[in-house]
PDB file of C-alpha atoms in Angstrom:
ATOM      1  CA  UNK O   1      -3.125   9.983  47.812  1.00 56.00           C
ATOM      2  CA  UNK O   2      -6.691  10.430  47.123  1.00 57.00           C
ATOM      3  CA  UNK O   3      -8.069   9.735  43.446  1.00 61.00           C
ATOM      4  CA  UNK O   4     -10.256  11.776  41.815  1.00 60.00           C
ATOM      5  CA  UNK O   5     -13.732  10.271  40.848  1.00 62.00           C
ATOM      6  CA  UNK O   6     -14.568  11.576  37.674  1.00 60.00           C
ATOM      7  CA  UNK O   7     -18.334  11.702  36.720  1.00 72.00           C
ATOM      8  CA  UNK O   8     -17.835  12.591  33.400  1.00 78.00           C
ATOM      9  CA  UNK O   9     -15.410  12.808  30.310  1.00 86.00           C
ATOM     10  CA  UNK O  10     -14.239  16.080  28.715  1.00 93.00           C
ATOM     11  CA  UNK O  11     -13.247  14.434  25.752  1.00 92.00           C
ATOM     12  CA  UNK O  12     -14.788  17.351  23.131  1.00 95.00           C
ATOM     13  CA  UNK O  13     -10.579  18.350  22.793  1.00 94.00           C
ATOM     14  CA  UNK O  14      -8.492  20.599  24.383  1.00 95.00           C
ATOM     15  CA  UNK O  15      -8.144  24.528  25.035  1.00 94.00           C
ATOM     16  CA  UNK O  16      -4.723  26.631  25.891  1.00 94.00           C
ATOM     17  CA  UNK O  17      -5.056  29.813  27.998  1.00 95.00           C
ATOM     18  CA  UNK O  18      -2.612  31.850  28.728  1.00 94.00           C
ATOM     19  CA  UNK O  19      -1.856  35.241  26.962  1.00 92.00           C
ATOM     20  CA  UNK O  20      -1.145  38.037  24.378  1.00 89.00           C
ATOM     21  CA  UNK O  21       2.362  39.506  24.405  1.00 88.00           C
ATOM     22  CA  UNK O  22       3.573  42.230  21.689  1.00 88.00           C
ATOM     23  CA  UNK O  23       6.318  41.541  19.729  1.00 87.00           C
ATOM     24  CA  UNK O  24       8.974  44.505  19.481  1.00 90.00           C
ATOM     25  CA  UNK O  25      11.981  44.788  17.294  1.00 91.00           C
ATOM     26  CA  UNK O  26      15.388  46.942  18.569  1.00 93.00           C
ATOM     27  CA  UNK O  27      14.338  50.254  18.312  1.00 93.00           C
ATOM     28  CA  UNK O  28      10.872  49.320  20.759  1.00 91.00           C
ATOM     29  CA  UNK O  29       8.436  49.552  18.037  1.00 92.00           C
ATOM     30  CA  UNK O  30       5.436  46.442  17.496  1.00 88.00           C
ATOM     31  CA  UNK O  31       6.007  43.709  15.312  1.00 86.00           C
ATOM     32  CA  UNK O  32       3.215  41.366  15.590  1.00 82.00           C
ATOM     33  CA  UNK O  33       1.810  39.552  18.976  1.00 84.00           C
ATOM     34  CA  UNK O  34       2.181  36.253  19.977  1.00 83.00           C
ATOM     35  CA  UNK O  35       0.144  34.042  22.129  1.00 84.00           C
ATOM     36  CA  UNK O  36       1.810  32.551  24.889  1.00 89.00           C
ATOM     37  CA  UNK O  37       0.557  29.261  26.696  1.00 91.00           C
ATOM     38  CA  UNK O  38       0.320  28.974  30.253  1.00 94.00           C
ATOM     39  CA  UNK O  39      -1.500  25.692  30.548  1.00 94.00           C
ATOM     40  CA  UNK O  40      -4.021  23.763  29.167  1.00 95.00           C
ATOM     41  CA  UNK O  41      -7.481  21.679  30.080  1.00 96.00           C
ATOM     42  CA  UNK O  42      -9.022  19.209  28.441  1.00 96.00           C
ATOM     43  CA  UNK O  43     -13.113  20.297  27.645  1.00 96.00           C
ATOM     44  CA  UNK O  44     -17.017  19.295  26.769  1.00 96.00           C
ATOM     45  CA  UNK O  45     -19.224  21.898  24.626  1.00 96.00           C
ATOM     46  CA  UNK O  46     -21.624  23.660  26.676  1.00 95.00           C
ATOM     47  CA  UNK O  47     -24.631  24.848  25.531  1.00 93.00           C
ATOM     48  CA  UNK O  48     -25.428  28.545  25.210  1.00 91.00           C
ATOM     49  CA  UNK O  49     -28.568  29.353  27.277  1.00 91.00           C
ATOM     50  CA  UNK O  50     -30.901  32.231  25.438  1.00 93.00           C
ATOM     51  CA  UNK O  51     -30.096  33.438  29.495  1.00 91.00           C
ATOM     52  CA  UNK O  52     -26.650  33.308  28.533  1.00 88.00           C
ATOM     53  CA  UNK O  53     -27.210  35.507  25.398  1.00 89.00           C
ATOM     54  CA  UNK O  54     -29.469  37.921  26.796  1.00 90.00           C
ATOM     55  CA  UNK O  55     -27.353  38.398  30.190  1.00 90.00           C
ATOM     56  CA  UNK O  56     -23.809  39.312  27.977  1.00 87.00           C
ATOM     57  CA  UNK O  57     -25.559  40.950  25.489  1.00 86.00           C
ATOM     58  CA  UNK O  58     -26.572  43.599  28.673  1.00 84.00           C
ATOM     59  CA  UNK O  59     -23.188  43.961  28.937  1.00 86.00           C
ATOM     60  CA  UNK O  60     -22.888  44.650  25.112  1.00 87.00           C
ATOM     61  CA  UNK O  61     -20.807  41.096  25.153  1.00 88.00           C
ATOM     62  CA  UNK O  62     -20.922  37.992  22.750  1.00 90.00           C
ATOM     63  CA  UNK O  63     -20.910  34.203  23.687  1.00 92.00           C
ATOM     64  CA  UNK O  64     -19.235  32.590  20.795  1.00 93.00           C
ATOM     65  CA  UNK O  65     -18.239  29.507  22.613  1.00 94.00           C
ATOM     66  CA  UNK O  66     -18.932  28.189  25.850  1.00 96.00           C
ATOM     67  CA  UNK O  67     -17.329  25.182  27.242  1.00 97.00           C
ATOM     68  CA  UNK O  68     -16.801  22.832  30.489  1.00 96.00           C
ATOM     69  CA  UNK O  69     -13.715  21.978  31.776  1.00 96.00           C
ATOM     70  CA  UNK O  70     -12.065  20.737  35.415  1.00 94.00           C
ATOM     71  CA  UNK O  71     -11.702  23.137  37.921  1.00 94.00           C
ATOM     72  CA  UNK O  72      -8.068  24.685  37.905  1.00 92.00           C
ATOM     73  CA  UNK O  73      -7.282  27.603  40.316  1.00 90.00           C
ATOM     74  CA  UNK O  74      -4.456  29.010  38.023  1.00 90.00           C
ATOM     75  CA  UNK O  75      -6.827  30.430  35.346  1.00 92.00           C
ATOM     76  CA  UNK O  76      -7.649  34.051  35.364  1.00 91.00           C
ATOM     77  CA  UNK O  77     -10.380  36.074  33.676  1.00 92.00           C
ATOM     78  CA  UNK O  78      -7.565  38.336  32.177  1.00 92.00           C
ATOM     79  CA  UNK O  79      -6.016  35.238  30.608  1.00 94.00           C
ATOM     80  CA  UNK O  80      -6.894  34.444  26.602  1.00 94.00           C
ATOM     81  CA  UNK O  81      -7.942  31.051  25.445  1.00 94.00           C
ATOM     82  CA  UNK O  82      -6.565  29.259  22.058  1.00 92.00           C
ATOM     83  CA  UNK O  83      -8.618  26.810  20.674  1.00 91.00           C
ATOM     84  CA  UNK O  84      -7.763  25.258  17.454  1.00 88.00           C
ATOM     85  CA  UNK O  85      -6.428  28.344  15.533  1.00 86.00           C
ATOM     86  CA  UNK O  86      -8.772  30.983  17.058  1.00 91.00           C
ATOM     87  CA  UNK O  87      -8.323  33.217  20.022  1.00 92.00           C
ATOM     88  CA  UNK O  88     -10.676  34.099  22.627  1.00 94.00           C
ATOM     89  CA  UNK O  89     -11.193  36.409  25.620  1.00 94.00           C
ATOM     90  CA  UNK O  90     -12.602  35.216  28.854  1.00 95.00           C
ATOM     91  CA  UNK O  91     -15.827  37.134  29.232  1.00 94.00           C
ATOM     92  CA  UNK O  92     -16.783  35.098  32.330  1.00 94.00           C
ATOM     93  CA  UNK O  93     -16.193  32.048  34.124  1.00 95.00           C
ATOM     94  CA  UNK O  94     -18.333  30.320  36.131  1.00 94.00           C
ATOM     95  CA  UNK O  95     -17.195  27.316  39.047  1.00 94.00           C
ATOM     96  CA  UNK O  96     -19.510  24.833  39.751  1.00 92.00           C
ATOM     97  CA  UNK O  97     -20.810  24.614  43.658  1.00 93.00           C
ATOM     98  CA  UNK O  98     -18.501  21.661  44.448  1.00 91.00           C
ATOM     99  CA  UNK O  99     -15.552  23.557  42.301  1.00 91.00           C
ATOM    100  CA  UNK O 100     -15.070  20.466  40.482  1.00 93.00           C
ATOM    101  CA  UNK O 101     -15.737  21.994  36.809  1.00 95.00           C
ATOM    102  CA  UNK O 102     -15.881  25.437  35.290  1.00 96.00           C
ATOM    103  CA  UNK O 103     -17.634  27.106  32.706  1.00 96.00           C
ATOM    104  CA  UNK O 104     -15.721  29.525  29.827  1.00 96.00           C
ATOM    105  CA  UNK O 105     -17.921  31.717  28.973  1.00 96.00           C
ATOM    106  CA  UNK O 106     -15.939  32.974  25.183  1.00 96.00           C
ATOM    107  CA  UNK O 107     -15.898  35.941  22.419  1.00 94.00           C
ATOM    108  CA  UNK O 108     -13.597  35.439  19.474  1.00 92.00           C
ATOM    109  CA  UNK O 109     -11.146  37.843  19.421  1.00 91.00           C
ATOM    110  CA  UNK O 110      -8.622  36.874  16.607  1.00 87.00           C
ATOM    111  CA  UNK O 111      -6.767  33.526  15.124  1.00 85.00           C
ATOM    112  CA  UNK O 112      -3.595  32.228  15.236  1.00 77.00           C
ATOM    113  CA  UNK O 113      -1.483  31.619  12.297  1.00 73.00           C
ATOM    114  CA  UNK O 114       0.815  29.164  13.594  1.00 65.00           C
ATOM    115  CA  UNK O 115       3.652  32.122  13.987  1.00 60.00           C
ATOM    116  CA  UNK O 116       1.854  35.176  15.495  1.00 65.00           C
ATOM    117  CA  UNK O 117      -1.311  36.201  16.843  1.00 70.00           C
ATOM    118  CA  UNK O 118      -3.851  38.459  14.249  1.00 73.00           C
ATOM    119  CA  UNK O 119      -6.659  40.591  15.711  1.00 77.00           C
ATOM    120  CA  UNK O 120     -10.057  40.215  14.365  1.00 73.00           C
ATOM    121  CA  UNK O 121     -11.254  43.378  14.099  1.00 67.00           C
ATOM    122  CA  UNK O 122     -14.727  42.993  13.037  1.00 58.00           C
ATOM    123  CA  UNK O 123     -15.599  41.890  16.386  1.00 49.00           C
ATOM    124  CA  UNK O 124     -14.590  45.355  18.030  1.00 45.00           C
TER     125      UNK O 124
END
């Protein structure tokens, strides 16, 4: 089995992804949302580039967080990412050439309270 050389530690801490599911009690009627894990992947900070800013903000879109982590083919743009107690959406993200790491691209989007997820709605 091959090993993997690894150039560089993503030692910053550690995102979830995964996703947003309503809550509904008997009768079909919302209760709350939950976040749901489907993985996670261990990350650096990235910088945000004023190219960064200005290129989302064309698209009326806000980089809150961007951050490096190995390549993983599972992840989708649709999916959410928790970090710590917050929760953001994917806005982009971005493979290196070699598809060895990735890029998140992030907007905050609500927090976790340990039980369910709450929307932040002063970002909409």
């Amino acid at each position: 089995m091959a090993k993997r050389r690894v150039d560089e530690l993503l030692n910053d801490g550690v995102v979830e992804y995964g996703s947003i599911e309503t809550l509904r009690n008997n009768e079909g009627k919302k209760t709350g949302e939950k976040f749901t894990s489907l993985g996670f992947l261990f990350f650096n900070f990235a910088g945000i580039r004023q190219g960064d800013i200005e290129f989302y903000g064309n698209l009326d879109k806000t980089v809150d967080l961007k951050v490096k982590t190995f390549f993983a083919k599972d992840v989708q743009k649709s999916h959410k990412v928790k970090f710590e107690d917050e929760v953001y959406e994917v806005i982009a993200i971005d493979p290196d050439v070699k598809r060895k790491y990735m890029y998140w691209y992030l907007t905050k989007v609500g927090v976790f309270d340990g039980i369910q997820f709450i929307k932040d709605d002063s970002t909409s």
